[in-house]
Coordinates of N, CA and C in Angstrom, one line a residue:
X1167 N 0.8 -1.2 0.0 CA 0.0 0.0 0.0 C 0.9 1.3 0.0
X1168 N 1.8 1.3 0.9 CA 2.7 2.5 1.0 C 3.6 2.6 -0.3
X1169 N 4.0 1.5 -0.8 CA 4.8 1.5 -2.1 C 3.9 2.0 -3.2
X1170 N 2.7 1.6 -3.3 CA 1.8 2.0 -4.3 C 1.6 3.6 -4.2
X1171 N 1.4 4.1 -3.1 CA 1.3 5.5 -2.9 C 2.5 6.2 -3.3
X1172 N 3.7 5.7 -3.0 CA 5.0 6.3 -3.4 C 5.1 6.3 -4.9
X1173 N 4.8 5.2 -5.5 CA 4.8 5.1 -7.0 C 3.9 6.0 -7.7
X1174 N 2.7 6.2 -7.2 CA 1.7 7.1 -7.8 C 2.2 8.5 -7.6
X1175 N 2.7 8.9 -6.5 CA 3.2 10.3 -6.3 C 4.4 10.6 -7.2
X1176 N 5.3 9.6 -7.4 CA 6.4 9.9 -8.3 C 6.1 9.8 -9.7
X1177 N 5.3 8.9 -10.1 CA 5.0 8.7 -11.6 C 3.9 9.6 -12.1
X1178 N 3.0 9.9 -11.2 CA 1.8 10.8 -11.6 C 1.1 10.2 -12.9
X1179 N 0.7 8.9 -12.9 CA 0.1 8.4 -14.1 C -1.2 9.1 -14.5
X1180 N -1.5 9.1 -15.8 CA -2.7 9.7 -16.2 C -3.9 8.8 -16.0
X1181 N -3.7 7.5 -15.9 CA -4.7 6.5 -15.6 C -4.1 5.3 -15.0
X1182 N -4.9 4.5 -14.3 CA -4.5 3.2 -13.7 C -5.5 2.2 -14.1
X1183 N -5.0 1.0 -14.5 CA -5.8 -0.1 -14.8 C -5.4 -1.3 -14.0
X1184 N -6.3 -1.9 -13.3 CA -6.0 -3.1 -12.5 C -6.7 -4.3 -13.3
X1185 N -6.0 -5.3 -13.6 CA -6.5 -6.5 -14.2 C -6.5 -7.6 -13.2
X1186 N -7.7 -8.1 -12.9 CA -7.8 -9.2 -11.9 C -8.6 -10.3 -12.3
X1187 N -8.5 -11.4 -11.7 CA -9.3 -12.6 -12.0 C -10.6 -12.5 -11.2
X1188 N -11.6 -13.3 -11.6 CA -12.9 -13.2 -10.9 C -12.9 -13.9 -9.6
X1189 N -11.9 -14.7 -9.2 CA -11.9 -15.4 -8.0 C -11.8 -14.4 -6.8
X1190 N -12.4 -14.7 -5.7 CA -12.5 -13.8 -4.6 C -11.2 -13.3 -4.0
X1191 N -10.2 -14.1 -4.0 CA -8.9 -13.6 -3.4 C -8.3 -12.4 -4.2
X1192 N -8.7 -12.2 -5.4 CA -8.1 -11.1 -6.2 C -8.7 -9.8 -6.0
X1193 N -9.8 -9.7 -5.3 CA -10.5 -8.5 -5.0 C -9.8 -7.5 -4.1
X1194 N -9.0 -8.0 -3.2 CA -8.2 -7.2 -2.3 C -7.3 -6.3 -3.0
X1195 N -6.6 -6.7 -4.1 CA -5.7 -5.9 -4.9 C -6.4 -4.6 -5.4
X1196 N -7.6 -4.8 -5.9 CA -8.4 -3.7 -6.4 C -8.6 -2.6 -5.3
X1197 N -9.0 -3.1 -4.2 CA -9.3 -2.3 -3.0 C -8.1 -1.5 -2.6
X1198 N -6.9 -2.1 -2.6 CA -5.7 -1.5 -2.1 C -5.3 -0.4 -3.1
X1199 N -5.4 -0.7 -4.4 CA -5.0 0.3 -5.5 C -6.0 1.5 -5.4
X1200 N -7.3 1.2 -5.2 CA -8.2 2.3 -5.1 C -8.0 3.2 -3.9
X1201 N -7.6 2.6 -2.8 CA -7.3 3.3 -1.6 C -6.1 4.2 -1.8
X1202 N -5.0 3.6 -2.4 CA -3.8 4.4 -2.6 C -4.0 5.5 -3.6
X1203 N -4.8 5.2 -4.6 CA -5.2 6.3 -5.6 C -5.9 7.4 -4.9
X1204 N -6.9 7.1 -4.1 CA -7.8 8.1 -3.5 C -7.0 9.0 -2.5
X1205 N -5.9 8.4 -1.9 CA -5.2 9.2 -0.9 C -4.0 10.0 -1.6
X1206 N -3.7 9.7 -2.8 CA -2.5 10.4 -3.4 C -2.9 11.2 -4.7
X1207 N -3.6 10.6 -5.6 CA -3.9 11.2 -6.9 C -5.4 11.0 -7.2
X1208 N -6.3 11.5 -6.4 CA -7.7 11.1 -6.5 C -8.4 11.4 -7.8
X1209 N -7.8 12.4 -8.6 CA -8.5 12.7 -9.9 C -8.0 11.8 -11.0
X1210 N -7.1 10.9 -10.8 CA -6.6 10.0 -11.8 C -7.7 8.9 -12.1
X1211 N -7.9 8.6 -13.4 CA -8.9 7.6 -13.8 C -8.4 6.2 -13.3
X1212 N -9.3 5.4 -12.8 CA -9.0 4.1 -12.3 C -10.0 3.1 -12.9
X1213 N -9.5 2.1 -13.6 CA -10.4 1.1 -14.2 C -10.0 -0.3 -13.6
X1214 N -11.0 -1.1 -13.4 CA -10.7 -2.5 -13.0 C -11.3 -3.5 -14.0
X1215 N -10.5 -4.3 -14.6 CA -10.9 -5.2 -15.6 C -10.9 -6.6 -14.9
X1216 N -12.0 -7.3 -15.0 CA -12.1 -8.6 -14.4 C -12.1 -9.7 -15.5
X1217 N -11.2 -10.7 -15.3 CA -11.0 -11.7 -16.3 C -11.6 -13.0 -15.7
X1218 N -12.3 -13.8 -16.5 CA -12.9 -15.1 -16.0 C -11.9 -16.2 -15.9
X1219 N -12.3 -17.3 -15.4 CA -11.3 -18.4 -15.2 C -10.9 -19.1 -16.5
X1220 N -11.7 -18.8 -17.6 CA -11.3 -19.3 -18.9 C -10.6 -18.2 -19.8
X1221 N -10.3 -17.1 -19.2 CA -9.5 -16.0 -19.8 C -10.4 -15.0 -20.5
X1222 N -11.7 -15.1 -20.4 CA -12.6 -14.1 -21.0 C -12.7 -12.8 -20.2
X1223 N -12.9 -11.7 -20.8 CA -13.1 -10.4 -20.1 C -14.6 -10.4 -19.6
X1224 N -14.8 -10.3 -18.3 CA -16.1 -10.3 -17.8 C -16.7 -8.9 -17.6
X1225 N -15.8 -8.0 -17.1 CA -16.3 -6.7 -16.9 C -15.2 -5.7 -16.9
X1226 N -15.6 -4.4 -17.1 CA -14.6 -3.3 -17.0 C -15.4 -2.2 -16.1
X1227 N -14.8 -1.9 -15.0 CA -15.5 -1.0 -14.0 C -14.6 0.3 -14.0
X1228 N -15.3 1.4 -14.1 CA -14.6 2.7 -13.9 C -14.9 3.1 -12.5
X1229 N -13.8 3.2 -11.7 CA -14.0 3.6 -10.3 C -14.0 5.1 -10.2
X1230 N -15.1 5.7 -9.7 CA -15.1 7.2 -9.6 C -14.2 7.7 -8.5
X1231 N -13.7 8.9 -8.7 CA -12.9 9.5 -7.6 C -13.7 9.7 -6.4
X1232 N -13.1 9.8 -5.2 CA -13.8 10.0 -4.0 C -14.6 11.3 -4.0
X1233 N -15.7 11.3 -3.3 CA -16.5 12.5 -3.2 C -16.0 13.5 -2.3

């Protein structure tokens, strides 16, 4: 989490995309990235792409900035 925050502050990306599998254990990564983004570069676009167990793209979620 702290390393992600440091990377975001140094790199100042224009957007962030998290690619994760649909299995429950992968959801934590998305939450950590969103939290780090919200605390450091809240206006940066964040997308979460979910991949199925057979490799198919299941969804693309645009995570809004914090209110």
